[in-house]
Amino acid sequence: MRALRRTLIVTAAGALAVTLAPTAASAHGKDVGREVLGPQDGWAAAEGGTTGGSTAAPENVFHVRTWEEFRAALGGDAARGDTTPRIVYVHGVLDAQLRTADGAVDCAAYEVEGFDMADYIAAYAPEVWGTEAEPTGPLEDARAASADVQEARVRQYVGSNVTIVGVGRDAGIVGAALTVRGSDDVVIRNLRLSDAYDCFTAWDPTDGDAGAWNAAYDNLWLAESTHVWVDHNTFDDGQNPPDALPTVYGQKFEVHDGLLDITNSTDLVTVSWNEFRDHDKTNLVGSSNSRVADRGRLRVTFHHNLWEDIGQRAPRVRYGDVHVYNNWYVVSDPASYSYSWGVGREAEIIADNNVVQLAPGVDPASFVEDWRGDVLTDTGLDESGTLVSSRSWPRPTSLVEAYNAANDPDIPTTVSWTPTFVERIDPTPAVPALVRVKAGSGRLR
């Protein structure tokens, strides 16, 4: 069925109007809580498809307006492993965090006796602790114990056969680490998932050349799960965007991990019509180079999404067969941008008909990053039918060819699989208008 045009076009990006969709819970007369994924709509349509909680009995249909009600609707502490079909309608914005009077996350409320972040920063400064080993000792133990207190508050698991859907244009969850782990058949739609803030980010002086602060929470994490549809959501860092974070030890004091990470042998996922905004490490597919159990899994489709002003990982892939098509990438700040498509160990990415809008000063060769080292043997990033808009690159080009021209060795361009679950591929020039009008929370049609 696959006859995709792989020619490349350059055009200027124009202004686009934004329209709003009807109320999400009954868009155009449909109950979207009972809606299921289309039979050809990406990898989540394979091997039986994805229906979420569409068969939920009336007593397992919930309308929630607080974080506590949301957790109870999912089964509370027993949600992980639960298979009861459920539909959870989210009304308004649910806040998972404890807050101070001025609305900031109340980190002090999670601290155990013996922990203070200022003391931690002083104790593990490179000139005091050194750079050869990760922090250990009572203060690090107190940090980890405090992190456990916060995690008990903000992490909520989602069981199998569940649909979570926002009602209207302003539904969302802030401050949460929403986690789908060990589950099958999950649908998450029409939510703004924002600011999974980690009060107890950990310093690792051995991470990279200069060390790094590593936070624990993703806005949404899929692990050890199958058949997941993530659709029409907006992901961001809320009131704590990257440019608002301080620098400690010369490194960004990072309080967020990913926006949507797909790891630990998760399989058959469709990520459609979402917005990913103003964040650094955005979408990781695959856990580590050493996790060979991921072979044959991590099959993911990304289509009709917007990545705007992100730093990296859109997506970064290990092992998976990943289809990336009809997405819109907007890079306006070269200083905060690293790359978008990351090709890791045994990853095969097919990229079709995407639009890449680059600010002056951003080299198209930087859009791709090769993480294969010397262990990648059969990996490729297919040449993409990509429309590249860049004042500094005013001619048709392949992003893979641009990378290969600037780097050695080349990324192979021959993949071993062909996408078969494709509902439609829109013409490349139409992508910005479609994504701007339809993607993100509050725009279900």
Coordinates of N, CA and C in Angstrom, one line a residue, residues 67-263:
W67 N -7.8 16.3 42.1 CA -6.8 15.3 42.0 C -7.1 14.0 42.8
E68 N -7.7 14.2 43.9 CA -8.1 13.1 44.8 C -9.2 12.3 44.1
E69 N -10.2 13.0 43.5 CA -11.2 12.3 42.8 C -10.7 11.5 41.6
F70 N -9.8 12.1 40.9 CA -9.1 11.4 39.8 C -8.4 10.2 40.2
R71 N -7.6 10.2 41.3 CA -6.9 9.1 41.7 C -7.9 7.9 42.2
A72 N -8.9 8.3 42.9 CA -9.9 7.3 43.3 C -10.6 6.7 42.1
A73 N -10.9 7.5 41.1 CA -11.6 6.9 39.9 C -10.8 5.9 39.2
L74 N -9.4 6.1 39.2 CA -8.5 5.1 38.6 C -8.2 3.9 39.4
G75 N -8.7 3.9 40.7 CA -8.4 2.8 41.6 C -7.4 3.1 42.6
G76 N -7.0 4.3 42.8 CA -6.1 4.7 43.8 C -4.7 4.0 43.8
D77 N -4.3 3.5 44.9 CA -3.0 2.8 45.0 C -3.1 1.4 44.3
A78 N -4.3 0.9 44.0 CA -4.4 -0.4 43.4 C -4.6 -0.3 41.9
A79 N -4.4 0.9 41.3 CA -4.7 1.1 39.9 C -3.7 0.3 39.0
R80 N -2.5 0.2 39.4 CA -1.5 -0.5 38.6 C -1.9 -2.0 38.7
G81 N -2.1 -2.6 37.5 CA -2.5 -3.9 37.4 C -4.0 -4.2 37.3
D82 N -4.8 -3.1 37.6 CA -6.2 -3.2 37.5 C -6.7 -3.3 36.0
T83 N -7.6 -4.2 35.7 CA -8.1 -4.3 34.3 C -9.6 -4.0 34.1
T84 N -10.2 -3.4 35.1 CA -11.6 -3.0 35.0 C -11.8 -1.9 34.0
P85 N -12.6 -2.0 33.0 CA -12.8 -1.0 32.0 C -13.3 0.3 32.7
R86 N -12.7 1.4 32.5 CA -13.1 2.7 33.1 C -13.0 3.8 32.1
I87 N -13.9 4.8 32.3 CA -13.8 6.1 31.6 C -13.8 7.2 32.7
V88 N -12.8 8.0 32.6 CA -12.6 9.1 33.5 C -12.7 10.4 32.8
Y89 N -13.7 11.2 33.0 CA -13.8 12.5 32.4 C -13.2 13.6 33.4
V90 N -12.3 14.4 32.9 CA -11.6 15.4 33.7 C -12.3 16.7 33.4
H91 N -12.8 17.4 34.5 CA -13.4 18.7 34.3 C -12.4 19.7 35.0
G92 N -12.0 20.7 34.2 CA -11.1 21.8 34.8 C -9.7 21.2 35.0
V93 N -9.0 21.9 35.8 CA -7.5 21.6 36.0 C -7.4 21.0 37.3
L94 N -6.8 19.8 37.3 CA -6.5 19.0 38.6 C -5.0 19.3 39.0
D95 N -4.8 19.6 40.2 CA -3.4 19.9 40.7 C -3.0 18.8 41.6
A96 N -1.9 18.2 41.2 CA -1.4 17.1 42.0 C -0.4 17.5 43.1
Q97 N 0.0 18.7 43.1 CA 1.1 19.2 44.0 C 0.4 19.9 45.2
L98 N 1.2 19.9 46.3 CA 1.0 20.8 47.4 C 1.5 22.2 47.1
R99 N 0.9 23.2 47.5 CA 1.3 24.6 47.0 C 1.4 25.5 48.2
T100 N 2.3 26.5 48.0 CA 2.4 27.6 49.0 C 1.4 28.6 48.7
A101 N 1.3 29.6 49.5 CA 0.2 30.6 49.3 C 0.3 31.4 48.0
D102 N 1.6 31.5 47.5 CA 1.7 32.2 46.2 C 1.6 31.3 45.0
G103 N 1.3 30.0 45.2 CA 1.0 29.1 44.1 C 2.2 28.3 43.7
A104 N 3.4 28.5 44.3 CA 4.5 27.7 43.9 C 4.4 26.3 44.6
V105 N 5.1 25.3 44.0 CA 5.2 24.0 44.6 C 5.8 24.1 46.0
D106 N 5.1 23.5 47.0 CA 5.6 23.5 48.3 C 6.5 22.4 48.6
C107 N 7.8 22.6 48.2 CA 8.8 21.5 48.4 C 9.0 21.2 49.8
A108 N 9.0 22.2 50.7 CA 9.2 22.0 52.1 C 8.2 21.0 52.7
A109 N 7.0 21.0 52.2 CA 6.0 20.1 52.7 C 6.4 18.6 52.5
Y110 N 7.2 18.3 51.5 CA 7.6 17.0 51.2 C 8.9 16.6 51.9
E111 N 9.6 17.5 52.5 CA 11.0 17.2 53.0 C 10.9 16.4 54.3
V112 N 11.8 15.4 54.4 CA 11.9 14.6 55.6 C 13.0 15.4 56.5
E113 N 13.0 15.0 57.8 CA 13.9 15.6 58.7 C 15.4 15.3 58.2
G114 N 16.2 16.3 58.2 CA 17.6 16.1 57.8 C 17.9 16.6 56.4
F115 N 16.8 17.0 55.6 CA 17.1 17.4 54.3 C 16.8 18.9 54.1
D116 N 17.8 19.5 53.4 CA 17.6 20.9 52.9 C 18.3 21.1 51.6
M117 N 17.7 21.6 50.6 CA 18.3 21.6 49.3 C 19.6 22.5 49.3
A118 N 19.5 23.6 50.0 CA 20.7 24.4 50.1 C 21.9 23.7 50.7
D119 N 21.6 22.9 51.7 CA 22.7 22.1 52.3 C 23.2 21.0 51.3
Y120 N 22.3 20.4 50.6 CA 22.7 19.4 49.6 C 23.6 20.1 48.5
I121 N 23.2 21.2 48.0 CA 24.0 21.9 47.0 C 25.4 22.2 47.5
A122 N 25.5 22.7 48.8 CA 26.8 23.0 49.4 C 27.6 21.7 49.6
A123 N 27.0 20.6 50.0 CA 27.8 19.4 50.3 C 28.3 18.7 49.1
Y124 N 27.6 18.8 47.9 CA 28.0 18.0 46.8 C 28.5 18.9 45.6
A125 N 28.9 20.1 46.0 CA 29.6 20.9 45.0 C 30.9 20.2 44.5
P126 N 31.2 20.3 43.2 CA 32.3 19.6 42.7 C 33.6 19.9 43.4
E127 N 33.8 21.1 43.9 CA 35.0 21.5 44.6 C 35.1 20.8 46.0
V128 N 33.9 20.4 46.5 CA 33.8 19.7 47.8 C 33.8 18.2 47.7
W129 N 32.8 17.7 46.9 CA 32.6 16.3 46.7 C 33.5 15.7 45.7
G130 N 33.8 16.4 44.7 CA 34.6 15.9 43.5 C 33.7 15.6 42.4
T131 N 34.2 14.9 41.4 CA 33.5 14.6 40.2 C 33.5 13.2 39.7
E132 N 34.0 12.3 40.6 CA 34.3 10.9 40.2 C 33.2 10.0 40.7
A133 N 32.3 10.4 41.6 CA 31.3 9.5 42.1 C 30.0 10.2 42.4
E134 N 28.9 9.5 42.3 CA 27.6 10.0 42.6 C 27.5 10.3 44.1
P135 N 26.7 11.2 44.5 CA 26.5 11.6 45.9 C 26.1 10.3 46.8
T136 N 26.6 10.2 47.9 CA 26.2 9.2 48.9 C 26.2 9.8 50.3
G137 N 25.7 9.1 51.3 CA 25.7 9.6 52.6 C 24.4 10.0 53.2
P138 N 24.3 10.5 54.4 CA 23.0 10.8 55.0 C 22.2 11.9 54.3
L139 N 22.9 12.9 53.7 CA 22.1 14.0 53.0 C 21.5 13.4 51.8
E140 N 22.2 12.6 51.0 CA 21.7 12.0 49.8 C 20.5 11.0 50.2
D141 N 20.7 10.3 51.3 CA 19.6 9.4 51.8 C 18.3 10.2 52.1
A142 N 18.5 11.4 52.7 CA 17.4 12.3 53.1 C 16.7 12.8 51.8
R143 N 17.6 13.2 50.8 CA 17.0 13.6 49.5 C 16.1 12.5 48.9
A144 N 16.6 11.3 48.9 CA 15.8 10.2 48.3 C 14.6 9.9 49.1
A145 N 14.6 10.0 50.4 CA 13.4 9.8 51.2 C 12.4 10.9 51.0
S146 N 12.9 12.2 50.9 CA 12.0 13.3 50.6 C 11.3 13.1 49.2
A147 N 12.1 12.6 48.3 CA 11.6 12.3 46.9 C 10.5 11.3 47.0
D148 N 10.6 10.3 47.9 CA 9.6 9.3 48.0 C 8.3 9.9 48.5
V149 N 8.4 10.9 49.4 CA 7.2 11.5 49.9 C 6.5 12.2 48.8
Q150 N 7.2 13.0 48.0 CA 6.6 13.7 46.9 C 6.0 12.7 45.9
E151 N 6.7 11.6 45.6 CA 6.3 10.7 44.6 C 4.9 10.1 45.0
A152 N 4.8 9.8 46.3 CA 3.5 9.2 46.7 C 2.3 10.2 46.5
R153 N 2.6 11.4 46.4 CA 1.6 12.4 46.2 C 1.3 12.6 44.7
V154 N 2.3 12.6 43.8 CA 2.1 13.1 42.5 C 2.1 12.0 41.4
R155 N 2.6 10.8 41.7 CA 2.6 9.7 40.7 C 1.3 9.0 40.8
Q156 N 0.6 8.8 39.7 CA -0.6 8.0 39.7 C -0.5 7.1 38.5
Y157 N -0.8 5.8 38.8 CA -0.7 4.8 37.8 C -2.1 4.6 37.1
V158 N -2.1 4.2 35.9 CA -3.3 4.0 35.1 C -3.3 2.5 34.7
G159 N -4.4 1.8 35.0 CA -4.5 0.4 34.7 C -4.9 0.1 33.3
S160 N -5.3 -1.1 33.0 CA -5.7 -1.5 31.6 C -7.1 -1.1 31.4
N161 N -7.4 -1.0 30.1 CA -8.8 -0.8 29.6 C -9.4 0.5 30.2
V162 N -8.6 1.6 30.0 CA -9.0 2.8 30.6 C -8.9 3.9 29.5
T163 N -9.9 4.8 29.6 CA -9.9 6.0 28.8 C -10.0 7.2 29.8
I164 N -9.0 8.1 29.6 CA -9.0 9.4 30.3 C -9.2 10.5 29.3
V165 N -10.2 11.3 29.5 CA -10.5 12.4 28.5 C -10.9 13.7 29.2
G166 N -10.3 14.8 28.7 CA -10.7 16.1 29.2 C -12.0 16.6 28.7
V167 N -12.8 17.3 29.4 CA -14.0 17.8 29.0 C -13.9 19.3 28.7
G168 N -14.2 19.7 27.5 CA -14.1 21.1 27.2 C -12.7 21.5 26.7
R169 N -12.5 22.8 26.8 CA -11.3 23.4 26.2 C -10.2 23.6 27.2
D170 N -10.5 23.5 28.5 CA -9.5 23.9 29.6 C -9.2 22.8 30.5
A171 N -9.4 21.5 30.2 CA -9.2 20.4 31.1 C -7.7 20.1 31.1
G172 N -7.2 19.8 32.3 CA -5.8 19.4 32.4 C -5.4 18.9 33.7
I173 N -4.1 18.5 33.8 CA -3.6 18.0 35.1 C -2.2 18.6 35.2
V174 N -1.9 19.3 36.3 CA -0.7 20.0 36.5 C 0.0 19.3 37.7
G175 N 1.4 19.2 37.5 CA 2.2 18.7 38.6 C 2.2 17.2 38.8
A176 N 1.6 16.5 37.9 CA 1.5 15.0 38.1 C 2.5 14.3 37.3
A177 N 2.9 13.1 37.8 CA 3.6 12.1 37.0 C 2.7 11.0 36.7
L178 N 1.9 11.1 35.6 CA 1.0 10.1 35.2 C 1.7 9.0 34.5
T179 N 1.4 7.8 35.0 CA 2.2 6.6 34.6 C 1.4 5.4 34.2
V180 N 1.6 5.0 33.0 CA 1.0 3.8 32.4 C 2.1 2.7 32.4
R181 N 2.0 1.8 33.4 CA 3.1 0.8 33.5 C 2.4 -0.6 33.7
G182 N 2.8 -1.5 32.8 CA 2.3 -2.8 32.9 C 0.8 -2.9 32.5
S183 N 0.4 -2.0 31.6 CA -1.0 -2.0 31.3 C -1.2 -2.2 29.8
D184 N -2.4 -2.6 29.4 CA -2.8 -2.8 28.0 C -4.1 -2.0 27.7
D185 N -4.2 -1.4 26.6 CA -5.4 -0.7 26.1 C -5.7 0.5 26.9
V186 N -5.0 1.6 26.6 CA -5.2 2.9 27.4 C -5.3 4.0 26.4
V187 N -6.3 4.9 26.6 CA -6.5 6.1 25.8 C -6.4 7.3 26.7
I188 N -5.6 8.3 26.2 CA -5.5 9.6 27.0 C -5.6 10.7 26.0
R189 N -6.7 11.5 26.2 CA -7.0 12.5 25.2 C -7.5 13.8 25.8
N190 N -7.2 14.9 25.1 CA -7.8 16.2 25.3 C -7.4 16.8 26.7
L191 N -6.2 16.7 27.1 CA -5.7 17.2 28.4 C -4.5 18.1 28.2
R192 N -4.4 19.1 29.0 CA -3.1 19.8 29.1 C -2.3 19.2 30.3
L193 N -1.3 18.5 30.0 CA -0.4 17.8 31.0 C 0.8 18.7 31.2
S194 N 0.9 19.2 32.4 CA 1.9 20.3 32.6 C 2.7 20.2 33.8
D195 N 4.0 20.5 33.7 CA 4.8 20.9 34.9 C 4.9 19.7 35.9
A196 N 5.5 18.6 35.5 CA 5.7 17.5 36.4 C 7.0 17.9 37.2
Y197 N 6.9 18.7 38.2 CA 8.0 19.4 38.9 C 8.5 18.5 40.0
D198 N 9.8 18.2 39.9 CA 10.5 17.4 40.9 C 11.3 18.3 41.9
C199 N 10.8 18.3 43.1 CA 11.5 19.1 44.2 C 12.9 18.6 44.5
F200 N 13.2 17.3 44.2 CA 14.4 16.7 44.7 C 15.2 16.2 43.6
T201 N 15.4 17.0 42.6 CA 16.3 16.6 41.5 C 17.6 16.2 42.0
A202 N 18.3 15.3 41.4 CA 19.5 14.7 41.9 C 20.7 15.1 41.1
W203 N 21.8 15.4 41.7 CA 23.1 15.8 41.1 C 23.9 14.5 40.8
D204 N 24.3 14.4 39.5 CA 25.2 13.3 39.1 C 26.4 13.9 38.5
P205 N 27.6 14.0 39.2 CA 28.8 14.6 38.6 C 29.4 13.7 37.5
T206 N 28.9 12.5 37.4 CA 29.5 11.6 36.3 C 28.7 11.6 35.1
D207 N 27.6 12.3 35.0 CA 26.7 12.4 33.8 C 27.3 13.4 32.8
G208 N 27.8 12.9 31.8 CA 28.4 13.7 30.7 C 29.7 14.3 31.2
D209 N 30.2 15.3 30.4 CA 31.5 15.9 30.7 C 31.5 16.8 31.9
A210 N 30.4 17.4 32.2 CA 30.4 18.4 33.3 C 29.3 18.0 34.4
G211 N 28.8 16.8 34.4 CA 27.7 16.5 35.4 C 26.4 17.1 34.9
A212 N 25.3 16.6 35.6 CA 24.0 17.0 35.3 C 23.0 16.8 36.5
W213 N 22.0 17.7 36.5 CA 20.9 17.5 37.4 C 19.8 16.7 36.7
N214 N 19.4 15.6 37.4 CA 18.4 14.7 36.8 C 17.1 14.6 37.6
A215 N 16.0 15.0 37.0 CA 14.7 14.9 37.6 C 14.1 13.6 37.3
A216 N 13.0 13.3 38.1 CA 12.5 11.9 38.1 C 11.2 11.8 37.3
Y217 N 10.5 12.9 37.1 CA 9.1 12.7 36.6 C 8.9 13.2 35.2
D218 N 8.1 12.4 34.4 CA 7.6 12.7 33.1 C 6.2 13.2 33.3
N219 N 5.7 14.1 32.4 CA 4.3 14.4 32.4 C 3.4 13.1 32.2
L220 N 3.9 12.3 31.2 CA 3.3 11.0 31.0 C 4.4 10.0 30.6
W221 N 4.4 8.9 31.3 CA 5.4 7.8 31.1 C 4.7 6.6 30.8
L222 N 5.0 5.9 29.6 CA 4.5 4.6 29.2 C 5.6 3.6 29.4
A223 N 5.4 2.6 30.2 CA 6.4 1.6 30.5 C 5.8 0.2 30.5
E224 N 6.4 -0.8 29.9 CA 5.9 -2.2 30.0 C 4.5 -2.3 29.6
S225 N 4.0 -1.5 28.6 CA 2.6 -1.4 28.3 C 2.4 -1.6 26.8
T226 N 1.2 -1.9 26.4 CA 0.8 -2.1 25.0 C -0.5 -1.5 24.7
H227 N -0.6 -1.1 23.4 CA -1.9 -0.5 22.9 C -2.2 0.7 23.7
V228 N -1.5 1.8 23.4 CA -1.8 3.1 24.0 C -2.0 4.2 22.9
W229 N -3.0 4.9 23.1 CA -3.3 6.0 22.2 C -3.3 7.3 23.0
V230 N -2.4 8.2 22.6 CA -2.2 9.5 23.2 C -2.5 10.6 22.2
D231 N -3.7 11.3 22.4 CA -4.2 12.1 21.3 C -4.8 13.4 21.8
H232 N -4.5 14.5 21.0 CA -5.1 15.8 21.3 C -4.7 16.3 22.7
N233 N -3.5 16.1 23.1 CA -3.1 16.7 24.4 C -2.0 17.8 24.1
T234 N -1.9 18.6 25.1 CA -0.8 19.6 25.1 C 0.1 19.3 26.3
F235 N 1.4 19.3 26.0 CA 2.4 18.9 27.0 C 3.4 20.1 27.2
D236 N 3.6 20.6 28.4 CA 4.5 21.7 28.6 C 5.0 21.7 30.1
D237 N 5.8 22.7 30.4 CA 6.4 22.9 31.7 C 5.6 23.9 32.5
G238 N 4.5 24.4 32.1 CA 3.7 25.3 32.9 C 4.5 26.6 33.3
Q239 N 4.4 26.8 34.7 CA 5.0 28.0 35.2 C 6.5 27.9 35.5
N240 N 7.1 26.7 35.1 CA 8.5 26.5 35.3 C 9.2 26.1 33.9
P241 N 9.1 27.0 32.9 CA 9.8 26.6 31.6 C 11.3 26.6 31.8
P242 N 12.0 26.1 30.8 CA 13.4 25.9 30.9 C 14.1 27.2 31.1
D243 N 13.7 28.3 30.5 CA 14.4 29.6 30.7 C 14.2 30.2 32.1
A244 N 13.3 29.6 32.9 CA 13.1 30.1 34.2 C 13.9 29.4 35.3
L245 N 14.6 28.3 34.9 CA 15.4 27.5 35.8 C 16.7 28.1 36.1
P246 N 17.2 28.0 37.3 CA 18.5 28.6 37.6 C 19.7 27.6 37.2
T247 N 20.9 28.1 37.3 CA 22.1 27.3 37.0 C 22.8 27.0 38.3
V248 N 23.1 25.7 38.6 CA 23.9 25.3 39.8 C 25.0 24.4 39.3
Y249 N 26.2 24.7 39.8 CA 27.5 24.1 39.4 C 27.7 24.3 37.9
G250 N 27.2 25.3 37.3 CA 27.3 25.6 35.9 C 26.4 24.8 35.0
Q251 N 25.5 24.0 35.6 CA 24.5 23.3 34.8 C 23.1 23.7 35.2
K252 N 22.2 23.5 34.2 CA 20.8 23.9 34.5 C 20.2 23.0 35.6
F253 N 19.6 23.7 36.6 CA 19.0 23.0 37.7 C 17.6 22.4 37.2
E254 N 17.7 21.3 36.5 CA 16.6 20.7 35.9 C 15.6 20.1 36.9
V255 N 14.3 20.4 36.7 CA 13.3 19.9 37.6 C 12.3 19.1 36.9
H256 N 12.5 18.8 35.6 CA 11.6 18.0 34.7 C 12.4 16.9 34.0
D257 N 11.8 15.8 33.7 CA 12.4 14.8 32.9 C 11.7 15.0 31.5
G258 N 11.1 13.9 31.0 CA 10.4 14.0 29.7 C 9.0 14.6 29.7
L259 N 8.5 14.9 28.6 CA 7.1 15.3 28.5 C 6.3 14.0 28.2
L260 N 6.7 13.2 27.3 CA 6.1 11.9 27.1 C 7.2 10.9 26.7
D261 N 7.5 10.0 27.6 CA 8.5 9.0 27.4 C 7.9 7.6 27.2
I262 N 8.4 6.8 26.3 CA 7.9 5.5 26.0 C 9.1 4.5 26.1
T263 N 9.1 3.7 27.2 CA 10.3 2.9 27.5 C 9.9 1.5 27.9

